[in-house]
Coordinates of N, CA and C and ligand atoms in Angstrom, one line a residue:
X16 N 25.4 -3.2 -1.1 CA 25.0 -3.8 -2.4 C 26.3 -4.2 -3.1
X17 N 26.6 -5.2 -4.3 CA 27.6 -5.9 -4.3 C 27.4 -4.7 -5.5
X18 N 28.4 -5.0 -6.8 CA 28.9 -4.6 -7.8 C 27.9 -5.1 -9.1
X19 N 27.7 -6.2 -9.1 CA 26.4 -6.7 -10.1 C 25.1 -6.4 -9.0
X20 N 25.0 -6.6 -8.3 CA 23.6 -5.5 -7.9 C 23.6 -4.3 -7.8
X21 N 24.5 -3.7 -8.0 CA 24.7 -2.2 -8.2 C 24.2 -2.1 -9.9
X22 N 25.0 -2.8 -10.7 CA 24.8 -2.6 -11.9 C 23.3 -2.8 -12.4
X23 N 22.9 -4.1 -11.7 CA 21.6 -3.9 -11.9 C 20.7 -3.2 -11.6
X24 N 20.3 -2.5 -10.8 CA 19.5 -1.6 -9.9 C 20.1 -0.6 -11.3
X25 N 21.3 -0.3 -11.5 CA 21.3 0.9 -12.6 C 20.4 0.9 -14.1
X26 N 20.8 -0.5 -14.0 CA 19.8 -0.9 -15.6 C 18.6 -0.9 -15.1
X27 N 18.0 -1.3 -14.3 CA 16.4 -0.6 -14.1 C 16.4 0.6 -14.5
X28 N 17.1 1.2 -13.3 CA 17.0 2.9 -13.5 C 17.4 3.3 -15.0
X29 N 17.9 2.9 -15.5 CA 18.0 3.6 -17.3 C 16.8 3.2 -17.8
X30 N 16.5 1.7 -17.5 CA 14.8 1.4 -18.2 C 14.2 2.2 -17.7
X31 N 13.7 2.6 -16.4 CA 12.3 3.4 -15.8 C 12.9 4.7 -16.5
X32 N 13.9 5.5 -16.7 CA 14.5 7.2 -16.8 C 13.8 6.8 -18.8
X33 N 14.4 5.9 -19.0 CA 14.2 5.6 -20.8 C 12.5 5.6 -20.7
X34 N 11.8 4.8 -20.1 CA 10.4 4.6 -20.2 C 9.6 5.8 -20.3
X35 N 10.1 6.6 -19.2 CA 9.4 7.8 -19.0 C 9.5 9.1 -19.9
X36 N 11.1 8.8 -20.6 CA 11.3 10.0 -22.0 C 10.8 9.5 -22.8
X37 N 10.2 8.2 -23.2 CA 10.1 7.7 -24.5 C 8.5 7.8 -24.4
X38 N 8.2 6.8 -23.4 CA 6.7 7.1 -24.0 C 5.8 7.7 -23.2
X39 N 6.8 8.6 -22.2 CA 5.8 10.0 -21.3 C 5.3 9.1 -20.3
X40 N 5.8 8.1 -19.8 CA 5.4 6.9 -19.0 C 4.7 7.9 -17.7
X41 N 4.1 6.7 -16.7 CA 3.3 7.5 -15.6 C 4.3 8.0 -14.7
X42 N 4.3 8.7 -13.9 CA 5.3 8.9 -12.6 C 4.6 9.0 -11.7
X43 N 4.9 8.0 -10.4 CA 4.0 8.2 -9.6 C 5.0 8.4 -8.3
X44 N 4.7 8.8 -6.9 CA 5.4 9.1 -5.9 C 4.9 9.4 -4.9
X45 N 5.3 9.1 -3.4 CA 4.5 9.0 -2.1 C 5.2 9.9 -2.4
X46 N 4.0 10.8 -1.3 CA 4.7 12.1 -0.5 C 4.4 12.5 0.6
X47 N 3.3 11.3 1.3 CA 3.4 11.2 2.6 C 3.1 9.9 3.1
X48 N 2.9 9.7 4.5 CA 2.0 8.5 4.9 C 1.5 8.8 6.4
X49 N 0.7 8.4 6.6 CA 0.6 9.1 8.2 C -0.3 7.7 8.9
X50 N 0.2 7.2 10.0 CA -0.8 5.8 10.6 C -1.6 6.5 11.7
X51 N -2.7 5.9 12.3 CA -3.3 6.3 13.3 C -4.3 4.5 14.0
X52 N -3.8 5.0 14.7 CA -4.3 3.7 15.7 C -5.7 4.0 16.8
X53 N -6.5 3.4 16.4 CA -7.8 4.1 17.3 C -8.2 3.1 18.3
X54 N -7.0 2.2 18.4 CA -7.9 1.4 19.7 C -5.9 0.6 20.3
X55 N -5.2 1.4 21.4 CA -3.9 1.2 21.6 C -3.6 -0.4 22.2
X56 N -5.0 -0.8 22.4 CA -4.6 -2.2 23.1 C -4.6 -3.3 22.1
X57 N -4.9 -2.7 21.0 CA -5.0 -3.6 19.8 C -3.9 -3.1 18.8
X58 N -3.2 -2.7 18.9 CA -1.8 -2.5 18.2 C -0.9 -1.4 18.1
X59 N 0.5 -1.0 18.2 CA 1.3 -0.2 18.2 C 2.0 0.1 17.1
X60 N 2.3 1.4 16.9 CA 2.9 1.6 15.0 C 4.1 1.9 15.7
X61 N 5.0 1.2 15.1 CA 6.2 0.8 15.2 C 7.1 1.7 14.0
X62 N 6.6 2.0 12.8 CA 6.8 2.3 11.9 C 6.2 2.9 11.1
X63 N 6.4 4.4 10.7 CA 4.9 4.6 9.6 C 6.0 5.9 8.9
X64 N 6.9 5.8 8.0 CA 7.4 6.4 7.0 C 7.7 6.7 6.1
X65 N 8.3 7.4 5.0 CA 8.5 7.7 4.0 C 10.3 7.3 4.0
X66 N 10.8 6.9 3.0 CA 11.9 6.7 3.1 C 12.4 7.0 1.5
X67 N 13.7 8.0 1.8 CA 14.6 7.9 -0.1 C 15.5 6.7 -0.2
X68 N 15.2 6.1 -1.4 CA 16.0 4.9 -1.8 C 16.7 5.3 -2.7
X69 N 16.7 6.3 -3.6 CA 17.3 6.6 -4.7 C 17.0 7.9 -5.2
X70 N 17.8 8.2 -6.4 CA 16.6 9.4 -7.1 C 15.4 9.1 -7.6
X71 N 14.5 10.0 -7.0 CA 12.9 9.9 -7.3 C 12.5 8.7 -6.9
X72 N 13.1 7.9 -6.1 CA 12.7 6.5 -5.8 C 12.3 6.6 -4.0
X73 N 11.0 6.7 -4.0 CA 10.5 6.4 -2.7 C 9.5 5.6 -1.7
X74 N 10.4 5.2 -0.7 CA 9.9 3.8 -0.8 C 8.8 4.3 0.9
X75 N 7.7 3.2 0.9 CA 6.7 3.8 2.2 C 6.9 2.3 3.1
X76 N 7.3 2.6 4.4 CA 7.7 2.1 5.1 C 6.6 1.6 6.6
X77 N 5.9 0.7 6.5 CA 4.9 0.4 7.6 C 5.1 -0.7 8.7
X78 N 5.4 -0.2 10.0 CA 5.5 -1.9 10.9 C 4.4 -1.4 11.7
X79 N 3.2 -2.5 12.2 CA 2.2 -2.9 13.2 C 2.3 -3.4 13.7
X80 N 2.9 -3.2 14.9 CA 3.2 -4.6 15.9 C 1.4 -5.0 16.5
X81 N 1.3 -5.9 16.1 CA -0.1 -6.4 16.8 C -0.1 -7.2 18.4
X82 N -1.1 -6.6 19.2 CA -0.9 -6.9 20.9 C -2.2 -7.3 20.4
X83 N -3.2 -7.6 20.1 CA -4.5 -8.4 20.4 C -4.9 -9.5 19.4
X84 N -4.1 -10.5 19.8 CA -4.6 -11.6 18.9 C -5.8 -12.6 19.3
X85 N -6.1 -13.5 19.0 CA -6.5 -13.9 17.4 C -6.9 -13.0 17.3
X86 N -6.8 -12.6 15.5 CA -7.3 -11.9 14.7 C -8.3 -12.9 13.4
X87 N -9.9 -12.9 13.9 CA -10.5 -13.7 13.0 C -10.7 -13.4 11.8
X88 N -11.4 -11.9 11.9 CA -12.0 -11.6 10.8 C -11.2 -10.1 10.4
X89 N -10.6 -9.7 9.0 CA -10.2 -8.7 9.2 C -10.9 -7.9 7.5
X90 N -11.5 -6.8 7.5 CA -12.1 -6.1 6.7 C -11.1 -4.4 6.6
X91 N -11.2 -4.7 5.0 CA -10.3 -3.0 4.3 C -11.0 -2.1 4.2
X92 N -11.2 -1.6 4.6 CA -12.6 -0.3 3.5 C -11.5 0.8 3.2
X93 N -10.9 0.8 1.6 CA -10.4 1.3 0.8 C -11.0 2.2 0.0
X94 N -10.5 3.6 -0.1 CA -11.3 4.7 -1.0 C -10.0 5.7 -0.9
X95 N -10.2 6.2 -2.7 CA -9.1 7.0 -3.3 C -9.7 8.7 -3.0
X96 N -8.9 9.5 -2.7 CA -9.5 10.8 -2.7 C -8.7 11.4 -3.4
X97 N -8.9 12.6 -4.8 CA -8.4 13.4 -5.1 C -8.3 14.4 -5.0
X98 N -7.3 15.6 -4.6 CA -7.0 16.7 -4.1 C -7.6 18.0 -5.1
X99 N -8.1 18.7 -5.1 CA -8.9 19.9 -5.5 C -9.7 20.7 -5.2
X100 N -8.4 21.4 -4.8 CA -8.7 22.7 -3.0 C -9.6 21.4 -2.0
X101 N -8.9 20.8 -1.5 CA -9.1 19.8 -0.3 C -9.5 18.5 -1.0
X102 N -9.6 17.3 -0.3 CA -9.7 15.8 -0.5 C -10.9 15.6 -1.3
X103 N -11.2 15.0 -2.6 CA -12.8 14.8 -2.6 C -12.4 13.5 -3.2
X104 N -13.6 12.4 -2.9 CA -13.6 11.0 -2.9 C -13.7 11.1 -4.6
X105 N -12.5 9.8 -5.1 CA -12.1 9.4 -6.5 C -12.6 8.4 -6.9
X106 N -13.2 7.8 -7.4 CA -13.3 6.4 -8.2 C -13.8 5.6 -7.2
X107 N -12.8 5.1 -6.1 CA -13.1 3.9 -5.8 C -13.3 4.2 -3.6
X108 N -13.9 3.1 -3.7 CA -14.6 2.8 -2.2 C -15.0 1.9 -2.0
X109 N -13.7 1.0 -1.8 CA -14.5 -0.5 -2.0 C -14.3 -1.4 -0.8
X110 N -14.4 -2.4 -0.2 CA -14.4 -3.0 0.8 C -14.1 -4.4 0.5
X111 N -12.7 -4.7 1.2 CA -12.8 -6.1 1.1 C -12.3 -6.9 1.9
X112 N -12.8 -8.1 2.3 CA -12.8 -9.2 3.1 C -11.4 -9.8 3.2
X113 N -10.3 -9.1 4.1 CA -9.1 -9.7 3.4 C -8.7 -11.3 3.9
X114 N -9.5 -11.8 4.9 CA -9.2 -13.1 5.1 C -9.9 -14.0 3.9
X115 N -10.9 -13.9 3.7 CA -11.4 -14.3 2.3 C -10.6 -14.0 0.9
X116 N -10.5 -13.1 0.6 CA -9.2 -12.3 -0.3 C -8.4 -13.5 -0.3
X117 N -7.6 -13.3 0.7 CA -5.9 -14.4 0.9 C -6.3 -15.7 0.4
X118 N -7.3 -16.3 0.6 CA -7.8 -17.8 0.3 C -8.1 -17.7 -1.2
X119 N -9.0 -16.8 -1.6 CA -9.7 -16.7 -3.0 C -9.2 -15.1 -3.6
X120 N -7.7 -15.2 -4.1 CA -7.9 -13.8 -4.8 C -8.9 -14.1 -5.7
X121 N -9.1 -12.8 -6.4 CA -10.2 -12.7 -7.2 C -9.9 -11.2 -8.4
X122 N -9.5 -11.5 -9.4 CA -9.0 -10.8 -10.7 C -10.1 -9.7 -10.9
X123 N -11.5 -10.2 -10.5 CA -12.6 -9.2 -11.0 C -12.7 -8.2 -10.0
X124 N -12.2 -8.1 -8.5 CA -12.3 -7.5 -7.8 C -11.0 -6.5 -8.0
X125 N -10.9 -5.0 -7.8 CA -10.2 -3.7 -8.0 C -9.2 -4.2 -7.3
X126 N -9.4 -4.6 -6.0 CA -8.8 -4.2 -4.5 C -8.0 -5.0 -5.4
X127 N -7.7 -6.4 -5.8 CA -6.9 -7.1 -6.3 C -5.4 -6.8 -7.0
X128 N -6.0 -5.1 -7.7 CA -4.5 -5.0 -8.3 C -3.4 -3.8 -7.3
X129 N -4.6 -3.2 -6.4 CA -4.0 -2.6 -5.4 C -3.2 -3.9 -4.6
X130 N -3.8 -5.2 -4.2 CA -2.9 -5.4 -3.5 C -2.0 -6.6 -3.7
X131 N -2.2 -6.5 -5.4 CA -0.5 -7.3 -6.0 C 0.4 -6.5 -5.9
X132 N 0.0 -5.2 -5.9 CA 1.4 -4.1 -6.1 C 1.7 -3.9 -5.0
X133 N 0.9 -4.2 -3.8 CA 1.8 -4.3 -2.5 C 2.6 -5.5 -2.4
X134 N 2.2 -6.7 -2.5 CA 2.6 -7.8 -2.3 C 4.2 -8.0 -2.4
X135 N 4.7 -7.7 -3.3 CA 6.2 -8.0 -3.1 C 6.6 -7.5 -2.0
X136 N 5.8 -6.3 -1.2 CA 6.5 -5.6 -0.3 C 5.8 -5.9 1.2
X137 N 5.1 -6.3 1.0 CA 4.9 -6.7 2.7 C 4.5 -8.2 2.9
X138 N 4.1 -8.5 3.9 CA 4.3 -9.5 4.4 C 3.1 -10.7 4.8
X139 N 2.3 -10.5 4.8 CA 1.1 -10.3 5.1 C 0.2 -11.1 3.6
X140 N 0.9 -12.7 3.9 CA 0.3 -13.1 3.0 C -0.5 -14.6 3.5
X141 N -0.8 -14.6 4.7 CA -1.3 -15.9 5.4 C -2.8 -16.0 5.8
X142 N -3.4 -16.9 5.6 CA -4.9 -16.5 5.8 C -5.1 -16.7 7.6
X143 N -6.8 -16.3 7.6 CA -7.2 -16.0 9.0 C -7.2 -17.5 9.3
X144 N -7.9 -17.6 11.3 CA -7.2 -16.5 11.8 C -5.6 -16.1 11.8
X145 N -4.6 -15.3 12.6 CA -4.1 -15.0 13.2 C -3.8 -15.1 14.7
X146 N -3.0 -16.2 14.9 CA -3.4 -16.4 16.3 C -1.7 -16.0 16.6
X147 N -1.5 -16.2 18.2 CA 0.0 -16.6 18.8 C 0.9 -17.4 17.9
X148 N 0.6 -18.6 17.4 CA 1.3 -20.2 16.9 C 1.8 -19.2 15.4
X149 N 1.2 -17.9 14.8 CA 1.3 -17.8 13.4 C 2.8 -17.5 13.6
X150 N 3.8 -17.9 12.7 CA 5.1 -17.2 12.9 C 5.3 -15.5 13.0
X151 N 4.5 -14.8 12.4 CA 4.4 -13.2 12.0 C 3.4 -13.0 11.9
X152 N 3.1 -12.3 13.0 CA 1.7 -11.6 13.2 C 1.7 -10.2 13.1
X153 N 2.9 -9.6 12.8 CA 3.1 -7.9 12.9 C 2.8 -8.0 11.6
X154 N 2.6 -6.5 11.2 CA 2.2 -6.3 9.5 C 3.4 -5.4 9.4
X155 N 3.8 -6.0 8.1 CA 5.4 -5.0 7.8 C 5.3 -4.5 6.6
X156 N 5.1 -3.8 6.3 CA 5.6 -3.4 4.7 C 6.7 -2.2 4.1
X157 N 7.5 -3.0 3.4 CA 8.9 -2.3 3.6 C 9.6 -1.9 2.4
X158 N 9.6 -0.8 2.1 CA 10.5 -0.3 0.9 C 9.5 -0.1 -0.3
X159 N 8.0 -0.1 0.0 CA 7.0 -0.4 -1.0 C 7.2 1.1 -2.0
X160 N 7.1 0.6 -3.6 CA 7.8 1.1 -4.3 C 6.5 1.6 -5.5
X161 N 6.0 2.9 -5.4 CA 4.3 2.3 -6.3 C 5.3 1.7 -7.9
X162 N 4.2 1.3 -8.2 CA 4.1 0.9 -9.2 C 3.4 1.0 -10.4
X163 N 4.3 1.8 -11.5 CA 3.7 2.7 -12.1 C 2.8 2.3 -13.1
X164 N 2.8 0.4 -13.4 CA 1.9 0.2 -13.9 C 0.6 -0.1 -13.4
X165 N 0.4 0.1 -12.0 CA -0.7 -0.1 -10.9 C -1.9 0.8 -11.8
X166 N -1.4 2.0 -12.4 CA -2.2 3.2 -12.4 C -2.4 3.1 -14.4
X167 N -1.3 2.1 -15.1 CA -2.0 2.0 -16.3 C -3.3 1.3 -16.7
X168 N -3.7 0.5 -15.7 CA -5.1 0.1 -15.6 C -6.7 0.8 -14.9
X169 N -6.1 2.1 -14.6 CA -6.7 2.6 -13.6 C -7.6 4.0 -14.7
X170 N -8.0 4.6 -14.4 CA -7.6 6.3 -14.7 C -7.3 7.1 -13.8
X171 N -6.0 7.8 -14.2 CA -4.9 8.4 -13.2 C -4.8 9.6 -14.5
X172 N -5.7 10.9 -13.7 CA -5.2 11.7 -14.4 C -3.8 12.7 -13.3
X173 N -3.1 13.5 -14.0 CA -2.4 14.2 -12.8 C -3.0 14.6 -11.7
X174 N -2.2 14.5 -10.7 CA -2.6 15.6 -9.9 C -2.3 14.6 -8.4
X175 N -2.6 15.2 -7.1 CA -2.3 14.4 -5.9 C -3.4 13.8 -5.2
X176 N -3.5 12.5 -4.6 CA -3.8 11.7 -4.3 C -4.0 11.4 -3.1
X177 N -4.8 10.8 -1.9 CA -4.9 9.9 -1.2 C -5.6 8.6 -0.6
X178 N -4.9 7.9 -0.1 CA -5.2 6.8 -0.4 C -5.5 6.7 1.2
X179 N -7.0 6.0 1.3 CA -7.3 5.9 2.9 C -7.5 4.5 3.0
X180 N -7.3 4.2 4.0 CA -7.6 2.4 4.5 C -7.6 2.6 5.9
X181 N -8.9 1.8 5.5 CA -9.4 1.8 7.2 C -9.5 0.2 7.7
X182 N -8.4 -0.4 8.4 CA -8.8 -1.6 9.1 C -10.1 -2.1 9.7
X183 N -10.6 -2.4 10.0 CA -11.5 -3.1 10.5 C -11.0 -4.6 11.1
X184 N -10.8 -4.9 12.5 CA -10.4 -6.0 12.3 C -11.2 -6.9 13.7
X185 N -11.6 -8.0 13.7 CA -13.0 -8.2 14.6 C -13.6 -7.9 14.9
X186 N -14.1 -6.9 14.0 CA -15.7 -6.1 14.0 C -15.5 -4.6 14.2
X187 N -14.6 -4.0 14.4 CA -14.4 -2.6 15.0 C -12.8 -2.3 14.4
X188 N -13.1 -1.0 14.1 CA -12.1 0.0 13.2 C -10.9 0.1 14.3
X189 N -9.7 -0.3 13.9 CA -8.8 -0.3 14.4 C -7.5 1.1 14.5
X190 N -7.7 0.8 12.9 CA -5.9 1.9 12.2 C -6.9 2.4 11.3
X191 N -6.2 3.4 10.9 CA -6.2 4.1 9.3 C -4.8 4.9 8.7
X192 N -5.0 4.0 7.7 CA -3.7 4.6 6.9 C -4.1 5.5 5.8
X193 N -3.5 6.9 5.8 CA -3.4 7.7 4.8 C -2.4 7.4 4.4
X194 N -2.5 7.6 2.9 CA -1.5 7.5 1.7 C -1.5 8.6 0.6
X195 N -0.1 9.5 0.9 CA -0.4 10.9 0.2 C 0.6 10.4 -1.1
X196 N -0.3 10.4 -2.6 CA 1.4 10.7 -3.4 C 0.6 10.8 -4.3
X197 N 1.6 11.5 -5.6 CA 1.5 12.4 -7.0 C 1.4 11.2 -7.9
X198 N 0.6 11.5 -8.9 CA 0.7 11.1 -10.4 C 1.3 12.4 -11.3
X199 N 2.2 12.4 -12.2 CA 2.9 13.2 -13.0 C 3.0 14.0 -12.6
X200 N 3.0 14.7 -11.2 CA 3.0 16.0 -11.0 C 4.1 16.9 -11.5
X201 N 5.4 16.5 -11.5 CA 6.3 16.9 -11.9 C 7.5 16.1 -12.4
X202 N 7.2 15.8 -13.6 CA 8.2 14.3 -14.5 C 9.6 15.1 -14.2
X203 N 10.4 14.0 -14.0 CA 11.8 14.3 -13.9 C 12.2 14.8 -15.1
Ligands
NAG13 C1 -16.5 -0.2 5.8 O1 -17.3 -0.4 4.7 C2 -18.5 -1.2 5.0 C3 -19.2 -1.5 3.6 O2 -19.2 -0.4 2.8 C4 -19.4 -0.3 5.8 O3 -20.6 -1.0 6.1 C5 -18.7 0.0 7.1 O4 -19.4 0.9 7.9 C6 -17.3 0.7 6.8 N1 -16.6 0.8 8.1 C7 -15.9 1.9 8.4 C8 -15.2 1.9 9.7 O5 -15.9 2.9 7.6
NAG14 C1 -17.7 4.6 1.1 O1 -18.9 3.8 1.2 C2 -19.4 3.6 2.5 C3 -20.5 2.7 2.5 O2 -21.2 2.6 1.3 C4 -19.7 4.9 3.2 O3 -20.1 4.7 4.5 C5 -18.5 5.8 3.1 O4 -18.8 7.1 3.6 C6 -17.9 6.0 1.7 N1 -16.7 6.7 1.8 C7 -16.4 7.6 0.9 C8 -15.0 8.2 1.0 O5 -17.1 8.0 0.0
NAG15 C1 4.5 -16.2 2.8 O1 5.7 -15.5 3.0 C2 6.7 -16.3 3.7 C3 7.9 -15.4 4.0 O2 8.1 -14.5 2.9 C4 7.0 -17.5 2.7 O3 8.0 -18.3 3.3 C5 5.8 -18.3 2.4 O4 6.1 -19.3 1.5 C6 4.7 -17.4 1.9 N1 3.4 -18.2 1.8 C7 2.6 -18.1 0.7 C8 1.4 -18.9 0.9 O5 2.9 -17.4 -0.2

């Protein structure tokens, strides 16, 4: 990192450290991630980590190398579980059409603000299919950083979290990604 990006990355960090004394801002934080692949001829995880970028800054780290293309149709089924003495299902369980999605976001749909907050970080912004000819066909998402205002539209009371997604991708369950992390559990 150069010297003015050093600097800057610092002024963030005084705004988020300032946000969070001042007005008890959210704190949110992975604390795990774990991939699982249920069908090996249809893709290999290349990648499925937790990484420290900084203090309290942690970033989740996902590569999918995909071996079975075209990919026509590809479906999320997304559902939050909160932790209290074991997983029990949170708010949401929603399902959505991601090749449809990429053509027509849609503001009225949930999944929507879950996956702006991804968006800066992965890659995986091209509509269906997926064939050979697409330049990037792996799904990457790198350095993903939550985003603590993801959860001011939400209701996030404390406590820990997970986040399941289950691919679906021409007709049959492919992956599932667990996503373990804290709301305020312990403010810096
Ligand atoms: C995904 O969600 C849809 C709609 O709720 C449901 O019909 C389907 O069985 C789910 N698939 C999996 C693998 O959970
Ligand atoms: C979510 O909804 C689908 C279909 O309505 C159901 O099959 C599934 O068990 C639900 N998942 C959770 C975690 O409640
Ligand atoms: C998708 O991402 C690539 C690489 O980051 C970029 O070049 C391209 O313009 C993006 N396409 C859309 C539709 O946003």
């Amino acid at each position: 990192m150069n010297s003015s990006g050093m600097k800057f990355a610092f002024v963030v960090w005084l705004m988020w450290a300032f946000s969070v004394l001042v007005t008890g801002g959210i704190v949110t934080r992975h604390t795990n991630i774990k991939c699982e692949i249920h069908d090996q001829s249809f893709a290999e995880v290349k990648v499925c980590r937790l990484k420290v970028l900084g203090r309290g800054i942690i970033g989740a780290n996902v590569h999918l190398h995909i071996l079975s293309l075209p990919i026509k149709t590809t479906l999320i089924n997304f559902s939050v579980f909160k932790k209290m003495s074991g997983y029990h299902p949170f708010l949401f369980n929603i399902t959505a059409d991601l090749c449809h999605y990429m053509k027509h976001p849609n503001p009225s749909n949930v999944f929507f603000y879950f996956y702006r907050a991804l968006t800066p970080y992965i890659n995986v912004n091209h509509t269906c299919p997926i064939n050979y000819f697409s330049k990037q066909h792996d799904v990457i998402l790198k350095d993903f950083v939550l985003d603590d205002k993801m959860f001011s539209i939400v209701p996030a009371p404390v406590g820990s979290y997970m986040f399941l997604i289950k691919l679906i991708a021409n007709g049959a369950l492919r992956a599932t990604i667990y996503s373990y992390l804290d709301i305020n559990v312990d403010k810096p």
